[in-house]
Short mmCIF file of C-alpha atoms and ligand atoms in Angstrom, two decimals:
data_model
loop_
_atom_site.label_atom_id
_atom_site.label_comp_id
_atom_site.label_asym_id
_atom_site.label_seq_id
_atom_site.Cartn_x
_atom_site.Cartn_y
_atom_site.Cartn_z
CA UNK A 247 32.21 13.00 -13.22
CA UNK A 248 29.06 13.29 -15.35
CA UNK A 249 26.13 12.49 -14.57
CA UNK A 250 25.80 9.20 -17.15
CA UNK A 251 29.26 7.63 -15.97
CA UNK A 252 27.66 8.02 -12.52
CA UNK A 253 24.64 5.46 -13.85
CA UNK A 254 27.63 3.44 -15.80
CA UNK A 255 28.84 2.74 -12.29
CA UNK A 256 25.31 1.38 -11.16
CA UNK A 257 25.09 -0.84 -14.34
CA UNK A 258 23.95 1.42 -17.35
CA UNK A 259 25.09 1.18 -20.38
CA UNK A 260 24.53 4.27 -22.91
CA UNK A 261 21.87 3.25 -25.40
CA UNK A 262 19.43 3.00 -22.70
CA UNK A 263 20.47 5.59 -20.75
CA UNK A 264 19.63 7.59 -24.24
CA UNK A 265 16.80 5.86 -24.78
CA UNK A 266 15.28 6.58 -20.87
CA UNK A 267 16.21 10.40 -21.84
CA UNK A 268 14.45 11.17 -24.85
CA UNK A 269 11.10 9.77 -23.47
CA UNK A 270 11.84 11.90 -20.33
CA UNK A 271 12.05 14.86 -23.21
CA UNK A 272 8.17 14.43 -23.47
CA UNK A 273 7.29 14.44 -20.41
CA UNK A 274 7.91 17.67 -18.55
CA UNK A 275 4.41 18.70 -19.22
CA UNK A 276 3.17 15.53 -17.53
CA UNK A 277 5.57 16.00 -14.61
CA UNK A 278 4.73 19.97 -13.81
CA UNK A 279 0.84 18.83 -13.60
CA UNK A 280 2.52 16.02 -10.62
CA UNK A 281 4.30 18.75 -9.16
CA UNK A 282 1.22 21.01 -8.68
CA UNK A 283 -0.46 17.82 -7.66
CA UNK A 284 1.98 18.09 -5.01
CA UNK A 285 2.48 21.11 -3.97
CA UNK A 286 -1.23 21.61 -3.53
CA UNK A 287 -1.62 18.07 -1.04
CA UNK A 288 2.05 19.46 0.66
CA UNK A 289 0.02 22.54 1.82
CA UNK A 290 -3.29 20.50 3.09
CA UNK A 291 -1.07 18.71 5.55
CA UNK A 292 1.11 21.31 6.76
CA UNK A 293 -2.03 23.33 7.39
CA UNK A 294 -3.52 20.29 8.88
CA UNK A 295 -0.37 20.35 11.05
CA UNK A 296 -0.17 23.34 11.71
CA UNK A 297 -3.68 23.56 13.02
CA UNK A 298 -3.82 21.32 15.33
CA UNK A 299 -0.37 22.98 16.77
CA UNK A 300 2.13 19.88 16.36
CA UNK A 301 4.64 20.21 18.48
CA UNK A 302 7.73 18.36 19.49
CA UNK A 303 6.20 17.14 23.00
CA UNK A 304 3.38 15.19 20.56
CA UNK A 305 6.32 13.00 19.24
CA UNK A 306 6.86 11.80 23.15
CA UNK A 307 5.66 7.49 23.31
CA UNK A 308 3.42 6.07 25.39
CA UNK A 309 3.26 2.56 26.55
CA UNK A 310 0.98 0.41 28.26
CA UNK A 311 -2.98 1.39 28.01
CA UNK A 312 -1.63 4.67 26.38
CA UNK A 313 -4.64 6.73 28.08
CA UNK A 314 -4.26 10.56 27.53
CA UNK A 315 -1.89 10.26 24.71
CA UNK A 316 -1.83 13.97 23.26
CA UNK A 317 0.29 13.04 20.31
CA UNK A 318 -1.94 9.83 19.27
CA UNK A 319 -4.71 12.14 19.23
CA UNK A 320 -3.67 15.01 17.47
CA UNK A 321 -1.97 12.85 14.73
CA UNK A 322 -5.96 11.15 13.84
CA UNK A 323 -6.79 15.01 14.25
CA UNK A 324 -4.34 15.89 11.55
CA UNK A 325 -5.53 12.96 9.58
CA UNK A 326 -9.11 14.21 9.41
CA UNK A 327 -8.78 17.24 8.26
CA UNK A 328 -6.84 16.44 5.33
CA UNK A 329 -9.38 14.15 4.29
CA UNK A 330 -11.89 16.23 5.47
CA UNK A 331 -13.33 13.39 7.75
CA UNK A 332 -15.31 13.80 11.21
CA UNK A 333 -12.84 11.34 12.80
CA UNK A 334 -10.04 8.80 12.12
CA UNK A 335 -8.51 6.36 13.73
CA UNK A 336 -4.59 5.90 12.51
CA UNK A 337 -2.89 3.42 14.72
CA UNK A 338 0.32 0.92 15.01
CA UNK A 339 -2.15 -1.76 16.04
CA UNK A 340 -3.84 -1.55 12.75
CA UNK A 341 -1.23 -4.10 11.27
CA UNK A 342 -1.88 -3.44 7.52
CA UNK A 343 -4.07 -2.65 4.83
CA UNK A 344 -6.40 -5.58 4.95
CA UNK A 345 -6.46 -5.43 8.59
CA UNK A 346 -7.70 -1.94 8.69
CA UNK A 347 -9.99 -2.74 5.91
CA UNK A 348 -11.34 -6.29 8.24
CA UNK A 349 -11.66 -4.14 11.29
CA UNK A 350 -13.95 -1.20 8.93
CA UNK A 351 -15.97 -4.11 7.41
CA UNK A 352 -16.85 -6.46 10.98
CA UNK A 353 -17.30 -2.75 12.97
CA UNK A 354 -20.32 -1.73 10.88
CA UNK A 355 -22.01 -4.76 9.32
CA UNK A 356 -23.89 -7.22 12.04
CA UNK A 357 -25.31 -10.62 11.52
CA UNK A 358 -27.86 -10.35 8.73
CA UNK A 359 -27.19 -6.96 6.82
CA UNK A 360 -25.40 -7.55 3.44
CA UNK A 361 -22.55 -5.85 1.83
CA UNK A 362 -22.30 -4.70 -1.89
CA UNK A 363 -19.48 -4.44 -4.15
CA UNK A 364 -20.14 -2.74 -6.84
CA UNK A 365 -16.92 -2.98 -8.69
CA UNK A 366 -16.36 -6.16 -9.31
CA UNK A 367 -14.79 -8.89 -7.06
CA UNK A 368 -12.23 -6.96 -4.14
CA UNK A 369 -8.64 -7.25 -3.56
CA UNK A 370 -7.14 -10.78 -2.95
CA UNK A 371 -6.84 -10.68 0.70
CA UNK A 372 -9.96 -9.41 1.04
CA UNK A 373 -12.06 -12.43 -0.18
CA UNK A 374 -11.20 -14.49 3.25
CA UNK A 375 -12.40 -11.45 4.62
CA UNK A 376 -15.71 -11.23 3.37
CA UNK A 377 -15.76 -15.12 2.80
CA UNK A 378 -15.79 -15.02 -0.83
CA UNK A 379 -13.49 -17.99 -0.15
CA UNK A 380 -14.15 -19.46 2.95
CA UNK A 381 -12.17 -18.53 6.39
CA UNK A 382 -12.51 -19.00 9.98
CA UNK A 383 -13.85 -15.82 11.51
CA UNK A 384 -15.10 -14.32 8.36
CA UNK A 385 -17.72 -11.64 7.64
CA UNK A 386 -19.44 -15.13 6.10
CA UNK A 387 -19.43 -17.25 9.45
CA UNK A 388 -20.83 -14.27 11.23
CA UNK A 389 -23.81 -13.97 8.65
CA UNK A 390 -23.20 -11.24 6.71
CA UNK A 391 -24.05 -11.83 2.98
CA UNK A 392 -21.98 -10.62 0.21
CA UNK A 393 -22.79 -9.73 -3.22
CA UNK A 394 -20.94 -8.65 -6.22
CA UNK A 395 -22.09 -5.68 -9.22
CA UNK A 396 -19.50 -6.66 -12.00
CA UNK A 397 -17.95 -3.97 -14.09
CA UNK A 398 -19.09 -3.62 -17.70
CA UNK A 399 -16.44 -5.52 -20.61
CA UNK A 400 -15.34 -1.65 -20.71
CA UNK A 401 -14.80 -1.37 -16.90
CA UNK A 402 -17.84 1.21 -16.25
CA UNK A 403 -19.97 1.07 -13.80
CA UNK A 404 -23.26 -1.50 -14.32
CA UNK A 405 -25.55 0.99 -13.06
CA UNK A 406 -28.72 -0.74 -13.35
CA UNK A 407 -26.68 -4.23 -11.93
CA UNK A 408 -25.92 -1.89 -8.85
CA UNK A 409 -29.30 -0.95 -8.63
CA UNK A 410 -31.03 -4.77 -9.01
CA UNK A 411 -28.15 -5.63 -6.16
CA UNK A 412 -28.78 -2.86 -3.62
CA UNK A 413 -31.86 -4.42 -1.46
CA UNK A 414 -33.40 -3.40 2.10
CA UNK A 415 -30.87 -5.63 3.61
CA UNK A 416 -27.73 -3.53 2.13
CA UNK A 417 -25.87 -1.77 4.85
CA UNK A 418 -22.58 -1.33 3.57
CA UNK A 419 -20.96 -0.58 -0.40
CA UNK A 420 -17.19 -1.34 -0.97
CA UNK A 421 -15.38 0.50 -3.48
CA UNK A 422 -11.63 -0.35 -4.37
CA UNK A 423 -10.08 2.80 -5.51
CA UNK A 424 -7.00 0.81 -6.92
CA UNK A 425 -7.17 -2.29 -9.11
CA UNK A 426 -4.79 -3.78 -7.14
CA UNK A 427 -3.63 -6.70 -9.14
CA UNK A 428 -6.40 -6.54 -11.47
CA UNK A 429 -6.39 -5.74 -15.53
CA UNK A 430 -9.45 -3.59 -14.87
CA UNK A 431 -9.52 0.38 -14.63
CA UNK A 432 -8.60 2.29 -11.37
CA UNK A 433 -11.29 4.85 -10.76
CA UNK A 434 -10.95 8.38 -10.21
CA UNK A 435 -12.26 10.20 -7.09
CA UNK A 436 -14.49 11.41 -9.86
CA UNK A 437 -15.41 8.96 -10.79
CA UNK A 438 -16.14 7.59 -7.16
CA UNK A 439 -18.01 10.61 -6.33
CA UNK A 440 -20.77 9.32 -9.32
CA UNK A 441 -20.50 5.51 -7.80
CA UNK A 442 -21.25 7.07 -4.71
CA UNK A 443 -23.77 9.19 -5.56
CA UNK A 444 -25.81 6.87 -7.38
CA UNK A 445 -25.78 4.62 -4.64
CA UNK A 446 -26.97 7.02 -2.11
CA UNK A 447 -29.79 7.98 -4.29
CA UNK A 448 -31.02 3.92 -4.43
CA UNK A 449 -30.65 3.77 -1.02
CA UNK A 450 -30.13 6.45 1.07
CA UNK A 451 -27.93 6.21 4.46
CA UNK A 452 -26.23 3.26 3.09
CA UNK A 453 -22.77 3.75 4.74
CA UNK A 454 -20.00 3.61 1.90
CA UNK A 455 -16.30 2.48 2.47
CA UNK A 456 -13.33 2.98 0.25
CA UNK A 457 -10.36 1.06 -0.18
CA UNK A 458 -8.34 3.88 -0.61
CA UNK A 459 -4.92 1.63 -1.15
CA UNK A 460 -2.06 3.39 -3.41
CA UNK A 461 -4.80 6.47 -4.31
CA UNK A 462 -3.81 9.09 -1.32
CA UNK A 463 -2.45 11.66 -2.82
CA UNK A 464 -2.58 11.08 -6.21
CA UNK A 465 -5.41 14.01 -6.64
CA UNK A 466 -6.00 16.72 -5.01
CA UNK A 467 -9.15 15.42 -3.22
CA UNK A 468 -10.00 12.12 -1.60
CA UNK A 469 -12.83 10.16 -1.60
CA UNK A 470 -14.04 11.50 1.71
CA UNK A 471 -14.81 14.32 -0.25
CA UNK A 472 -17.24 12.46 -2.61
CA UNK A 473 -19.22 11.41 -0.19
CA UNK A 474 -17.31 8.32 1.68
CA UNK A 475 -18.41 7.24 5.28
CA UNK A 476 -15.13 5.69 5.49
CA UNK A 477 -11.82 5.76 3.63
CA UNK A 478 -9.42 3.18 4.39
CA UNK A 479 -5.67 2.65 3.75
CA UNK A 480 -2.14 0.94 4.71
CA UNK A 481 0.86 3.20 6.09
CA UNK A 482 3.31 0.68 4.10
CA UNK A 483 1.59 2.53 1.11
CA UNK A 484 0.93 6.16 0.30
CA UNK A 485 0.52 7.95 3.97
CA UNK A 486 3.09 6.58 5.41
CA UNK A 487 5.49 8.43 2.86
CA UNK A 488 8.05 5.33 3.61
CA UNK A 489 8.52 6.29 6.97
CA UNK A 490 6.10 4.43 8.98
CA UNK A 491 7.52 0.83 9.32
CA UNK A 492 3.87 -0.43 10.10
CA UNK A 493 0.19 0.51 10.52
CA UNK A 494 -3.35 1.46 8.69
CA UNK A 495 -5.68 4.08 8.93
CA UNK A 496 -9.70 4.70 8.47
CA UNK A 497 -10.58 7.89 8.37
CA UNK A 498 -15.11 8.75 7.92
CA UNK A 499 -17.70 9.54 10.32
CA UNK A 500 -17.70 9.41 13.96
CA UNK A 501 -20.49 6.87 14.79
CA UNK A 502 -18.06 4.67 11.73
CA UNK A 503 -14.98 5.49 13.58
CA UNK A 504 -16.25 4.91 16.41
CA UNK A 505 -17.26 1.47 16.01
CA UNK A 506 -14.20 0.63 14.43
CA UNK A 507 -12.47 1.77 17.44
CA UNK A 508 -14.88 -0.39 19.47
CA UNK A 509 -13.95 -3.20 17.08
CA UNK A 510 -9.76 -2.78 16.83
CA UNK A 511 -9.57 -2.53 21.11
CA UNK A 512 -12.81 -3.75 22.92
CA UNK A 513 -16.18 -2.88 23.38
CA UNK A 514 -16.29 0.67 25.98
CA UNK A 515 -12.72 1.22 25.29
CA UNK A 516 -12.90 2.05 21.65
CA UNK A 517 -10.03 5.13 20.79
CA UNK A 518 -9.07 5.67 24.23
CA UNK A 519 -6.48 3.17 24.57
CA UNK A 520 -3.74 2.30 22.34
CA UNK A 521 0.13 2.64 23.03
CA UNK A 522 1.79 4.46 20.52
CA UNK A 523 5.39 2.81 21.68
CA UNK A 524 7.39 5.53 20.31
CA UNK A 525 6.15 5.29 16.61
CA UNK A 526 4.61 8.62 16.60
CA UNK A 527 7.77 10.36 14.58
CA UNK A 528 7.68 8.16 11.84
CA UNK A 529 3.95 8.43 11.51
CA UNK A 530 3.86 12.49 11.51
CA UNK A 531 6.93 12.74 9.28
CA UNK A 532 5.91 9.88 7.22
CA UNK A 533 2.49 11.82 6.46
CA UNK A 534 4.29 15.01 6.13
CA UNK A 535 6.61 13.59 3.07
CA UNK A 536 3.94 11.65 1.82
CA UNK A 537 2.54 14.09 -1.19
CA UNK A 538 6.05 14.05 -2.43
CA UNK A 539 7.27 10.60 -2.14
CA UNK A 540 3.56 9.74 -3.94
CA UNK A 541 4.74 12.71 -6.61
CA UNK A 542 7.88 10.86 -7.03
CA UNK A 543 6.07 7.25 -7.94
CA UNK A 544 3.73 8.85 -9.98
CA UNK A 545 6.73 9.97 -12.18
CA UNK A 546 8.08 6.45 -12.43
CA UNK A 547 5.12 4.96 -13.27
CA UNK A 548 4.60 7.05 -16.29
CA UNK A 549 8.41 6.93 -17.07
CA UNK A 550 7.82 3.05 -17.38
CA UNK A 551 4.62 3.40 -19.17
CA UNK A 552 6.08 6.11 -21.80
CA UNK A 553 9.41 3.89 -21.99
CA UNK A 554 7.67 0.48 -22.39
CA UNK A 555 4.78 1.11 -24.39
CA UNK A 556 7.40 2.81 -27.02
CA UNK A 557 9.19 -0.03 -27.60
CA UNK A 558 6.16 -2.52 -27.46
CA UNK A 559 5.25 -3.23 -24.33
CA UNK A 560 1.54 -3.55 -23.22
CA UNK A 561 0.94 -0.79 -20.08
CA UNK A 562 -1.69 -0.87 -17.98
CA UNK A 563 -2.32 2.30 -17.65
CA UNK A 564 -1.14 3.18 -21.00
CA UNK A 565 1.12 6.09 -21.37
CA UNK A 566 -1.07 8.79 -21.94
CA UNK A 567 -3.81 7.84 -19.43
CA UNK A 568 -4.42 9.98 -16.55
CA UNK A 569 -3.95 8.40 -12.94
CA UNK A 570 -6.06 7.18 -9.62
CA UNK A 571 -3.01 5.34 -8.60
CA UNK A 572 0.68 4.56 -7.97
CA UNK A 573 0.62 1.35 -9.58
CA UNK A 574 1.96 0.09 -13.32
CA UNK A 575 1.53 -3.02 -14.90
CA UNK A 576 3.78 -3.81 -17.96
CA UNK A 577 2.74 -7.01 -20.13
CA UNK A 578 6.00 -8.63 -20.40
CA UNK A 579 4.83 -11.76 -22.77
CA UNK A 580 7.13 -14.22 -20.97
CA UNK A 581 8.74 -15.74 -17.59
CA UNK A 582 12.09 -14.45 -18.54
CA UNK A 583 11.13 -11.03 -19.57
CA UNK A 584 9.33 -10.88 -16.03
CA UNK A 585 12.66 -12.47 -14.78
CA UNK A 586 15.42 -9.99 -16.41
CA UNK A 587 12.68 -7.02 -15.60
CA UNK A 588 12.69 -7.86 -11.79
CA UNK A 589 16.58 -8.34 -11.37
CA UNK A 590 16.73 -4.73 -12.81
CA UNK A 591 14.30 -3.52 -10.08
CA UNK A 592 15.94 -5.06 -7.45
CA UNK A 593 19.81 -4.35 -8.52
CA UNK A 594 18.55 -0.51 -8.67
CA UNK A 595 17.57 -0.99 -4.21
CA UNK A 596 19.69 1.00 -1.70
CA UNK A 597 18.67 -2.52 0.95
CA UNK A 598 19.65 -6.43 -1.07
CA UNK A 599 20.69 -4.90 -4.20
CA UNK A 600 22.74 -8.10 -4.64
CA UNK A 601 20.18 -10.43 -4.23
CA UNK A 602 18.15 -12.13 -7.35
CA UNK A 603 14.38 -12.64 -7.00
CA UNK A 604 13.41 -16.05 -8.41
CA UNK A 605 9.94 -17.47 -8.88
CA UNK A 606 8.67 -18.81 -6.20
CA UNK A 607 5.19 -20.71 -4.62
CA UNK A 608 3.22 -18.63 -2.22
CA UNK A 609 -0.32 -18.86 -0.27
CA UNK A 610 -3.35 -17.66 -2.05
CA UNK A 611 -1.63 -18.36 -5.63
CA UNK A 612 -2.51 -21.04 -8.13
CA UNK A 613 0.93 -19.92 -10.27
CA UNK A 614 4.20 -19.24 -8.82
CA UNK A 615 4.91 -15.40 -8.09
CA UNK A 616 7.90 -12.80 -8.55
CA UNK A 617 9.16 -10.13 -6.29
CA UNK A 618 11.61 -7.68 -6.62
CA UNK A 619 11.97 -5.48 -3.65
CA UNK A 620 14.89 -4.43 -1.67
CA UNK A 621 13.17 -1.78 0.76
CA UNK A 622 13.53 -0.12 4.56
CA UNK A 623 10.31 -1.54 5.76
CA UNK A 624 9.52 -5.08 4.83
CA UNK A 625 6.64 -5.28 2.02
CA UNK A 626 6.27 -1.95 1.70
CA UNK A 627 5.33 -1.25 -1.57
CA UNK A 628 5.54 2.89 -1.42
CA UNK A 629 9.27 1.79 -1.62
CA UNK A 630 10.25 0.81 -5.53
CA UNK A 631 9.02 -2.81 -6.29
CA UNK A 632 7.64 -5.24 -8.94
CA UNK A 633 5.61 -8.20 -9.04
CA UNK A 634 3.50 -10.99 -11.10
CA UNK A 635 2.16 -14.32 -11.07
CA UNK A 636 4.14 -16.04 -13.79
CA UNK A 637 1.38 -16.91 -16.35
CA UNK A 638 0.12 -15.16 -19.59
CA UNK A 639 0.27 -12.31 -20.35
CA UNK A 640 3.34 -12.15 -18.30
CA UNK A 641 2.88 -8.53 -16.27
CA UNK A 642 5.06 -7.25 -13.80
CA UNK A 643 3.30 -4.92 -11.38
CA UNK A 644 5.47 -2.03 -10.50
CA UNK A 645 4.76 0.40 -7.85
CA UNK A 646 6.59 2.87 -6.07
CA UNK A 647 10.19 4.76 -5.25
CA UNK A 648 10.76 6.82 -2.39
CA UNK A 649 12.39 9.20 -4.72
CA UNK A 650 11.98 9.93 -7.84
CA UNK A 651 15.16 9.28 -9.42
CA UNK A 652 15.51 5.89 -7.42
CA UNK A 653 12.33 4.93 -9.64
CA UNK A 654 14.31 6.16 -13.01
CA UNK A 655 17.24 4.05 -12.03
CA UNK A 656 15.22 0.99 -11.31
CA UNK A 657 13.07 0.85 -14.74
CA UNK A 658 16.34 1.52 -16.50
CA UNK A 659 17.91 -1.08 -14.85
CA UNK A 660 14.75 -3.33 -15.98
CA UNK A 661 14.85 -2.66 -19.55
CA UNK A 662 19.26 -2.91 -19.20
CA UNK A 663 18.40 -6.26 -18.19
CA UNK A 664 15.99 -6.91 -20.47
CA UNK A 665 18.26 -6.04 -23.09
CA UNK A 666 20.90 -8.17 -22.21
CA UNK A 667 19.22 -10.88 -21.98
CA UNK A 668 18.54 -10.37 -25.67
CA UNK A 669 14.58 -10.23 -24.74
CA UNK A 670 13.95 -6.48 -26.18
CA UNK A 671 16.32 -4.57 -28.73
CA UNK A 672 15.77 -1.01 -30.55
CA UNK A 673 17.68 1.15 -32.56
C1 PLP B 480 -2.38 -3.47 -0.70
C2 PLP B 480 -3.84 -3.46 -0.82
C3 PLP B 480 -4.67 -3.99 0.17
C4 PLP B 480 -4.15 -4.72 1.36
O1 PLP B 480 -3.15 -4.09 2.04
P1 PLP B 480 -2.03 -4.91 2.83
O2 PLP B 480 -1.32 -3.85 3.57
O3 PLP B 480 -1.21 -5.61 1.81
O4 PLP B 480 -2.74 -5.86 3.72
C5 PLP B 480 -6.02 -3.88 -0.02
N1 PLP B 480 -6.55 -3.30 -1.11
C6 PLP B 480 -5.78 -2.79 -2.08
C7 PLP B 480 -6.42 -2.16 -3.28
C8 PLP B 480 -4.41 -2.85 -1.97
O5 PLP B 480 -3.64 -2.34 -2.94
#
């Protein structure tokens, strides 16, 4: 059988199966530079690996305190040198993103100091962190103060905002690598490194964390090596290369790392205890995949940008634009175009494919929300899946693929739907 009557069988029809082919002509060039990207972070972690002499007893679990726990250990080991990090702490127990970026924040600012963002306001979940909207147990109720640089109309840094903001009570800067579900730029670990720079120049031994989220492996260097105390990240994303069904990371200094240890277990016990309950596998593999799974949504993510913005479509990026992170918003213009553009996504999964995402009402939102995801790990967003609030201008957030053809099915699936519904036509 060829190749397009396999994607008939899926749901494709030829037009866009044409369509998805001659903006994949233009792209090979954009696609080699991914590969290298690739390649490059592959060796970093098997050299990281193979330094620290992985072997198959490290894979063994551990239960209860989990004291002496050889592979727990050598995994954070592995995890520092690839981001070139002092320390890191890379546990189950860290339950997700914002919980490794909650225990990072409370471990190194006490009652009094403030903390700086200096990118605008952070990541949804994060604002009950800090208290930007008021929660029990947040950085708020303990006294820590919060304030907020905002990015320039363009979405460049307010350097002399940042300056007027950084005071003698600043003991921690925030940066958010990702826009997350923002329309604002993502930054490059270039562009980091200046952030960072200029901050430690205002204020030296300011301690700076990044919300690394969706950026590892994108580039060939991290924050850490920018000048980050602390990088930060989920194992549902990026790291955990799909693999890891659960946990976070924060890799940085060791008095940061440290605390943070102190913080996730107790006081005195800090990294000593911690069960790894068997998980260690996923986590090792899961990192070892991880610079070509993050190849592989890279590639879709400028296959939807290419395909969209050609016939119309607003892309955020846009097409051409170089990359911090995995993520791709698409301004759709309307609640059906998110609709059709969603049931594409999730009639391309291996896991629900027969399911239909609806809008729906969910905490935290003022507008109902769409998902599409039909993954291995529950809300893991490394694996292909979309998103929005329904309201103008309509954008889908689309992130992800474990493979890179997975990703190619789904957006073609998208824009089949899309064209079926009669929302987007081309000739
Ligand atoms: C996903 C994300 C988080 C939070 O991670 P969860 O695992 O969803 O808790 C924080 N910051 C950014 C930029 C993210 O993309």
């Amino acid at each position: 059988m060829e190749l397009f009557q396999m994607y008939e069988q899926l749901g494709l029809r030829r037009a866009v199966w044409e369509r998805g082919e001659a903006v994949l002509a233009d792209l090979a060039q954009r696609f080699r530079g991914i590969d290298q990207t690739a390649e490059y972070n592959q060796a970093k972690v098997l050299a990281a690996m193979q330094k620290n002499r992985i072997g198959a007893n490290h894979f063994a679990a551990t239960t209860g305190y989990g004291y002496d726990d050889d592979g727990r250990e050598r995994l954070e080991r592995v995890y520092a040198d690839v981001f070139h990090t002092e320390a890191a702490l890379v546990r189950p127990q860290i339950t997700c993103g914002t919980h490794a970026l909650s225990v990072a924040l409370s471990a190194n600012l006490l009652p009094g100091d403030e903390l700086l963002s200096p990118v605008g306001a952070p990541y949804d979940t994060l604002q009950e962190v800090i208290g930007i909207r008021p929660s029990p147990c947040s950085l708020a109720e303990y006294g820590v103060r919060y304030r907020q640089a905002d990015l320039k109309p363009d979405g460049s840094f307010d350097y002399d905002a940042i300056r007027a903001a950084i005071g003698p009570k600043t003991r921690l800067i925030t940066i958010q690598r990702s826009k997350g579900y923002a329309t604002r730029p993502s930054f490059s670990v270039g562009q980091i490194g200046e952030l960072i720079a200029f901050c430690k120049s205002v204020k030296p031994g300011v301690t700076v964390m990044v919300d690394n989220c969706y950026g590892e492996f994108v580039e060939t260097i991290e924050p850490s090596d920018v000048g980050a105390d602390m990088v930060v990240g989920s194992l549902i994303k990026n790291p955990g290369g799909g693999l890891a069904p659960i946990g976070g990371y924060i890799c940085g200094t060791r008095s940061c790392v440290d605390r943070c240890a102190y913080r996730l277990s107790a006081p005195g016990l800090g990294q000593e205890v911690g069960a790894n309950l068997g998980i260690l596998p996923a986590f090792y593999q899961g990192f070892f995949l991880s610079p070509t799974v993050v190849a592989g949504a890279l590639k879709g993510a400028i296959f939807a940008a290419n395909l969209y913005e050609g016939l119309g479509f607003r892309c955020i990026p846009g097409a051409a634009a170089p990359r911090s992170d995995i993520i791709q918003a698409v301004e759709l213009g309307s609640e059906a175009a998110m609709c059709a553009f969603c049931e594409g996504i999730q009639a391309a999964a291996p896991v629900d494919s027969f399911a239909t995402p609806v809008p729906g009402d969910m905490p935290g939102y003022d507008s109902q929300v769409i998902m599409a995801a039909g993954a291995f790990v529950q809300g893991s967003s490394i694996e292909l899946s979309a998103d929005g609030p329904i309201r103008p201008p309509y954008a889908v957030y689309f992130q992800g693929g474990l493979t890179w053809h997975h990703a190619k099915l789904g957006i073609l699936l998208s824009l089949q739907k899309m064209v079926d519904k009669g929302l987007c036509s081309f000739s």
